[in-house]
Amino acid sequence: MPSEFELIARHFTRGTRHTTLGVGDDAALIAPTPGCELVISTDMLVEGTHFLPDTDPEDLGWKTLAVNVSDIAAMGAKPRWATLALALPDANEAWIAAFARGVFACAEEFGIDLIGGDTTRGPRNLCVTIFGEVAAGKALRRSGACVGDDIWVSGWPGRAALGLAHLQGRTVLDQARRADCIAALQRPQPRVALGLALQGLASAAIDVSDGLLADLGHILEASGVSAQVKIGVPPAPTPERDAWLSGGDDYELVFTAPAQARTAVAALATELALPLVHIGSVTTGPAGSIELRDLEGRIVEPPRRGYDHFADGPAPAGS
Amino acid sequence: MPSEFELIARHFTRGTRHTTLGVGDDAALIAPTPGCELVISTDMLVEGTHFLPDTDPEDLGWKTLAVNVSDIAAMGAKPRWATLALALPDANEAWIAAFARGVFACAEEFGIDLIGGDTTRGPRNLCVTIFGEVAAGKALRRSGACVGDDIWVSGWPGRAALGLAHLQGRTVLDQARRADCIAALQRPQPRVALGLALQGLASAAIDVSDGLLADLGHILEASGVSAQVKIGVPPAPTPERDAWLSGGDDYELVFTAPAQARTAVAALATELALPLVHIGSVTTGPAGSIELRDLEGRIVEPPRRGYDHFADGPAPAGS
């Protein structure tokens, strides 16, 4: 059986592009870009909680890094470096090789150097810490939403939740949507280009890991405001409507922007070939509260918001 | 039962001292010191692998951060920030509160801001990523040892291994050493002041997490040199001798320095009130090989080096 050091060397040590000292010493060394702040986030994925034991390891490698990239995107920053700590039940080299391929595919897609890590034995657990850079003072925070701002969401949240429901036999998706929803679940695309473009345009942003209403709620709480959200679907609960409002694990961005930015946001959607949907507006009221209305203006009862690790079942990876 | 968000807010959110934006957004923001490089390391501690289920949670909190601080010390850098990701089997608030006390005690001791984290449900797993700073180009690497350099070690490695052996009934320590060895195991003291003082003095450094011979071996391999180590103990294996040579989990520093630095190193020992023991010298020979001799110059057979997670039993926390 290969030793821990051999495994690390064989699968997790690749050349770096913008790192002073990578894997192999007590610590890595990076030279931050002058004038930038460092943006740091960490996520832990647990087998049985965030992913099933039979998850394809290459998909899992992609997703483990991608959910962290999404946090950097939500700050309007550029992902640059990451560390990866792994607990593994055994030294199954085929699994490790496929997992590493997925991690590095995501790292290359987003220009990230993998600079350090740890490998240990234990119940399968994957922990990434990611580092991005943003010009000092320019990061998008949750706390900047103002009354009167528009609320936007990228893409169509809920696809990952529908993909999971289909895989678990809780719903049946038609052929056309199946591949799209399962890809959203297994190979999420963090919205890095959107986040960078929103610098100076958006007043607040967050990524949808817990669900649209839950994550919008985090912006509203941090900003001390309320929201009115309009949904263009029937008021009766359907799997699609509930997934859109409450499904996590999508990694779209929800953001607020002043009404005068509306043309610029619409232009951005065209430029990025990414739907940016205007879903409502920021209002005065109790911090964090959301009023849902249908297109005729009737109040809609919301499904329960978000995910709680100590109360609920399977969790989105980025929560 | 308190929710995940309440638990984080209650126990892991404290004021920060040198951080632009701490816990509570998608990511944290820090402003690196101009002219410094960032030094980054990550360690994952798994219940049953690195610590026993009945480990005192406050001690465990201290140690979880301390083993990471030690990696920063080994680079000659100053620890500044850390993130903490936790998988917990339940929301046992008394356990979490005690664990957080231990983490923050260590953070305050070494001037570290806790800037982010993740809490999730799963088999108990603790993952810290730590960030230090060092003047650009001044970090102590493993690869700088030169033929003729002295080899030094701080303190007396092996105490943690003896403490563990005592707690597990594999050896019996006398009253005088018991408290000291158990403290070395449960509340290790990373050698931050020593690491900083070794900038410009040492040619290479590493912390003793896997065992003296194993970690010295890492320096020798990275530097492409050999070593001769003299041990002032009988050639017959004893628990003390084997612990000194191979016991991990101590977090002392092993370092090399040119012979002309001998007076300065000795002065440093006095200044820091910390034994710095001259244990041998760097020689030409196969990269990584170590020749052990007793004080009469006779060859001593070494015990096995270091720890392998996919071959061995209980692991040192920093490995």
XYZ file of C-alpha atoms in Angstrom, chain A:
319
model
C 0.000 0.000 0.000
C 1.458 3.413 -0.903
C 2.332 5.621 2.063
C 0.634 8.892 2.858
C 3.590 10.865 1.498
C 3.642 8.888 -1.748
C -0.091 9.386 -2.220
C 0.186 13.132 -1.725
C 3.177 13.374 -4.026
C 1.588 11.240 -6.721
C -1.843 12.830 -6.918
C -1.889 16.226 -5.246
C 1.442 17.796 -6.157
C 1.328 19.644 -9.447
C 3.200 22.706 -10.583
C 1.908 26.037 -9.356
C 1.685 29.219 -11.428
C 1.651 32.108 -8.999
C 2.924 30.659 -5.718
C 6.281 31.233 -3.990
C 6.371 27.812 -2.287
C 3.746 25.088 -2.754
C 3.129 21.630 -1.264
C 6.019 19.985 0.598
C 7.216 22.235 3.429
C 5.666 22.989 6.828
C 3.580 25.660 5.134
C 3.072 27.274 1.749
C 4.240 30.781 0.864
C 2.307 33.215 -1.283
C 3.024 36.830 -2.199
C -0.251 38.774 -2.032
C -0.816 41.328 -4.803
C -0.089 44.847 -3.501
C -3.269 46.898 -3.079
C -5.483 43.826 -2.755
C -7.270 42.326 0.180
C -7.276 38.586 0.673
C -10.686 36.880 0.668
C -10.793 33.632 2.641
C -13.433 30.944 3.038
C -13.551 27.330 4.218
C -16.072 24.525 3.615
C -16.177 21.000 4.958
C -17.962 18.202 3.037
C -18.867 15.059 4.957
C -19.795 11.710 3.435
C -23.368 10.863 4.358
C -24.149 14.515 5.145
C -23.183 16.380 1.946
C -22.623 13.538 -0.487
C -23.425 9.839 -0.769
C -20.759 7.119 -0.530
C -21.284 6.163 -4.185
C -20.805 9.709 -5.550
C -18.509 9.707 -8.562
C -15.129 10.777 -7.094
C -14.197 12.979 -10.060
C -17.481 14.912 -9.785
C -16.935 15.129 -6.038
C -13.431 16.553 -6.537
C -14.833 19.247 -8.832
C -17.648 20.106 -6.449
C -15.466 20.177 -3.323
C -13.438 22.992 -4.819
C -16.309 24.614 -6.764
C -18.452 25.314 -3.685
C -15.514 27.216 -2.229
C -14.877 29.079 -5.473
C -18.505 30.171 -5.254
C -17.889 31.918 -1.919
C -15.073 33.905 -3.524
C -17.339 34.744 -6.491
C -20.010 36.005 -4.085
C -17.482 38.499 -2.693
C -16.725 39.826 -6.191
C -13.179 38.471 -5.913
C -10.839 36.406 -8.054
C -9.986 32.909 -6.728
C -6.197 32.373 -6.551
C -5.093 29.652 -4.125
C -6.575 26.738 -2.140
C -5.604 24.127 0.429
C -7.232 20.703 0.691
C -7.397 18.485 3.785
C -8.751 14.961 3.366
C -9.774 12.235 5.762
C -10.103 8.933 3.897
C -11.191 5.532 5.221
C -8.557 3.730 3.143
C -5.819 4.336 0.569
C -8.040 3.445 -2.415
C -5.776 4.861 -5.071
C -8.280 4.722 -7.949
C -10.700 6.798 -5.878
C -7.968 9.278 -4.892
C -6.722 9.624 -8.487
C -10.241 10.351 -9.803
C -10.954 12.769 -6.962
C -7.684 14.614 -7.651
C -8.568 14.851 -11.372
C -11.842 16.561 -10.467
C -10.144 18.954 -8.043
C -7.497 19.944 -10.583
C -10.054 20.301 -13.409
C -11.843 22.916 -11.301
C -8.549 24.505 -10.195
C -7.434 24.912 -13.808
C -10.813 26.217 -14.937
C -10.626 29.035 -12.386
C -6.848 29.669 -12.288
C -6.308 28.332 -8.765
C -2.998 26.988 -7.387
C -3.376 24.119 -4.895
C -0.728 25.091 -2.337
C -1.038 22.700 0.576
C -3.000 20.049 2.322
C -3.231 17.217 4.756
C -4.126 13.553 4.276
C -5.267 11.445 7.170
C -7.272 8.335 7.928
C -10.864 8.643 9.101
C -14.485 8.787 7.960
C -14.433 10.492 4.549
C -14.275 14.267 5.002
C -13.080 16.907 2.552
C -12.111 20.378 3.729
C -11.057 23.138 1.351
C -9.875 26.586 2.345
C -9.779 29.042 -0.515
C -8.068 32.394 -1.009
C -9.121 35.045 -3.457
C -8.002 38.588 -4.083
C -9.977 41.772 -4.528
C -8.926 45.414 -4.799
C -8.942 46.849 -1.261
C -12.393 48.076 -0.271
C -14.138 46.625 -3.337
C -15.453 43.311 -1.974
C -19.201 42.652 -2.206
C -20.582 42.145 1.275
C -23.956 40.957 2.488
C -24.553 44.147 4.405
C -24.824 46.697 1.593
C -28.468 46.307 0.436
C -30.501 49.566 0.515
C -34.246 50.159 0.474
C -35.350 50.554 -3.140
C -32.589 48.329 -4.571
C -33.538 45.715 -7.132
C -33.023 42.047 -6.228
C -31.506 39.821 -8.912
C -30.614 36.171 -9.200
C -28.428 34.509 -11.808
C -29.581 31.435 -13.710
C -32.390 29.356 -12.282
C -31.840 28.128 -8.711
C -33.446 24.841 -7.740
C -31.978 22.770 -10.564
C -29.561 20.986 -8.202
C -32.367 20.193 -5.753
C -34.497 18.825 -8.600
C -31.543 16.771 -9.849
C -31.095 15.298 -6.369
C -34.833 14.591 -6.058
C -34.736 12.793 -9.409
C -31.708 10.696 -8.434
C -33.398 9.783 -5.161
C -36.668 8.863 -6.886
C -38.652 11.649 -5.175
C -39.569 13.234 -8.514
C -39.236 12.313 -12.180
C -37.672 14.876 -14.507
C -38.328 14.752 -18.235
C -35.446 13.880 -20.524
C -34.852 17.517 -21.496
C -34.259 18.779 -17.960
C -32.697 15.696 -16.429
C -29.127 16.148 -17.672
C -29.170 19.869 -16.909
C -30.405 19.411 -13.330
C -28.039 16.538 -12.564
C -25.107 18.552 -13.950
C -26.139 21.478 -11.717
C -25.951 19.091 -8.756
C -22.740 17.279 -9.658
C -20.693 19.898 -11.515
C -21.873 23.274 -10.245
C -20.496 26.311 -12.099
C -19.490 29.039 -9.671
C -20.283 32.498 -11.049
C -16.787 33.991 -10.879
C -17.069 36.179 -13.996
C -20.406 37.543 -12.763
C -19.032 38.283 -9.285
C -16.077 40.192 -10.727
C -18.359 42.151 -13.063
C -20.657 43.085 -10.168
C -17.871 45.006 -8.401
C -19.065 48.589 -8.311
C -22.497 47.606 -9.632
C -24.092 45.465 -6.907
C -24.744 46.741 -3.386
C -24.712 43.241 -1.784
C -24.276 39.645 -2.908
C -24.367 36.048 -1.664
C -24.252 32.659 -3.326
C -27.230 30.316 -3.196
C -25.994 27.384 -1.146
C -28.835 27.087 1.379
C -31.680 28.152 -0.937
C -32.823 31.395 -2.587
C -35.061 32.630 0.246
C -32.623 31.562 2.979
C -29.631 33.198 1.339
C -31.524 36.344 0.363
C -32.602 36.379 4.022
C -28.924 36.515 5.053
C -28.424 39.639 2.908
C -31.553 41.261 4.362
C -30.558 40.472 7.956
C -27.025 41.779 7.477
C -28.408 44.933 5.804
C -31.276 45.479 8.266
C -33.965 45.514 5.563
C -36.874 43.469 4.133
C -37.800 42.369 0.635
C -40.713 41.797 -1.634
C -40.144 38.928 -4.069
C -42.393 38.247 -7.062
C -42.599 34.752 -8.433
C -43.891 33.981 -11.881
C -45.270 30.564 -10.948
C -48.620 29.378 -9.563
C -49.155 29.978 -5.835
C -49.808 26.276 -5.233
C -46.653 24.479 -4.075
C -45.021 22.363 -6.792
C -41.622 20.656 -6.707
C -40.307 23.266 -9.184
C -41.581 26.247 -7.210
C -40.285 24.911 -3.895
C -36.936 24.013 -5.457
C -36.601 27.522 -6.905
C -37.404 29.154 -3.575
C -35.682 26.759 -1.188
C -33.425 24.335 -3.036
C -29.803 24.708 -2.075
C -26.568 23.552 -3.655
C -26.860 25.641 -6.865
C -24.197 28.315 -6.406
C -26.010 30.949 -8.390
C -25.563 34.506 -7.093
C -28.318 36.578 -5.490
C -27.483 40.261 -5.448
C -28.988 43.662 -4.914
C -28.278 46.716 -7.058
C -29.653 50.248 -7.263
C -32.541 50.668 -9.738
C -30.371 52.932 -11.936
C -28.055 49.962 -12.564
C -30.859 48.030 -14.279
C -29.599 48.643 -17.817
C -26.036 47.748 -16.874
C -27.179 44.499 -15.241
C -29.233 43.585 -18.308
C -26.205 44.269 -20.523
C -24.099 42.072 -18.265
C -26.527 39.175 -18.754
C -26.000 39.436 -22.508
C -22.237 39.783 -22.189
C -21.935 36.711 -19.918
C -24.679 34.728 -21.725
C -26.182 34.143 -18.273
C -29.800 34.893 -17.305
C -29.989 37.596 -14.641
C -33.548 37.640 -13.344
C -35.059 40.623 -11.551
C -37.062 38.981 -8.773
C -38.063 41.815 -6.473
C -36.965 44.774 -4.457
C -35.592 45.742 -1.076
C -38.166 47.268 1.274
C -38.350 48.705 4.770
C -39.548 46.302 7.448
C -38.273 43.752 9.949
C -34.673 42.787 9.109
C -34.660 39.577 7.098
C -38.360 39.277 6.359
C -39.521 38.427 2.853
C -42.979 38.971 1.384
C -43.707 36.639 -1.520
C -46.248 37.640 -4.172
C -47.356 36.080 -7.429
C -47.520 38.037 -10.679
C -51.098 39.143 -9.875
C -49.852 40.599 -6.580
C -51.405 37.931 -4.344
C -49.490 36.879 -1.210
C -47.874 33.432 -1.544
C -47.083 31.275 1.475
C -43.336 30.480 1.396
C -41.940 26.987 1.895
C -39.588 26.580 4.831
C -36.272 28.368 4.397
C -32.855 26.818 4.159
C -30.994 24.001 5.752
C -29.989 23.316 9.358
C -27.275 20.726 9.911
C -28.515 19.768 13.324
C -32.155 19.424 12.300
C -32.330 18.315 8.671
C -31.355 15.484 6.346
C -28.899 15.591 3.402
C -27.164 18.969 3.187
C -26.025 21.161 0.318
C -22.244 20.971 -0.048
C -21.607 24.667 0.481
C -23.589 24.973 3.685
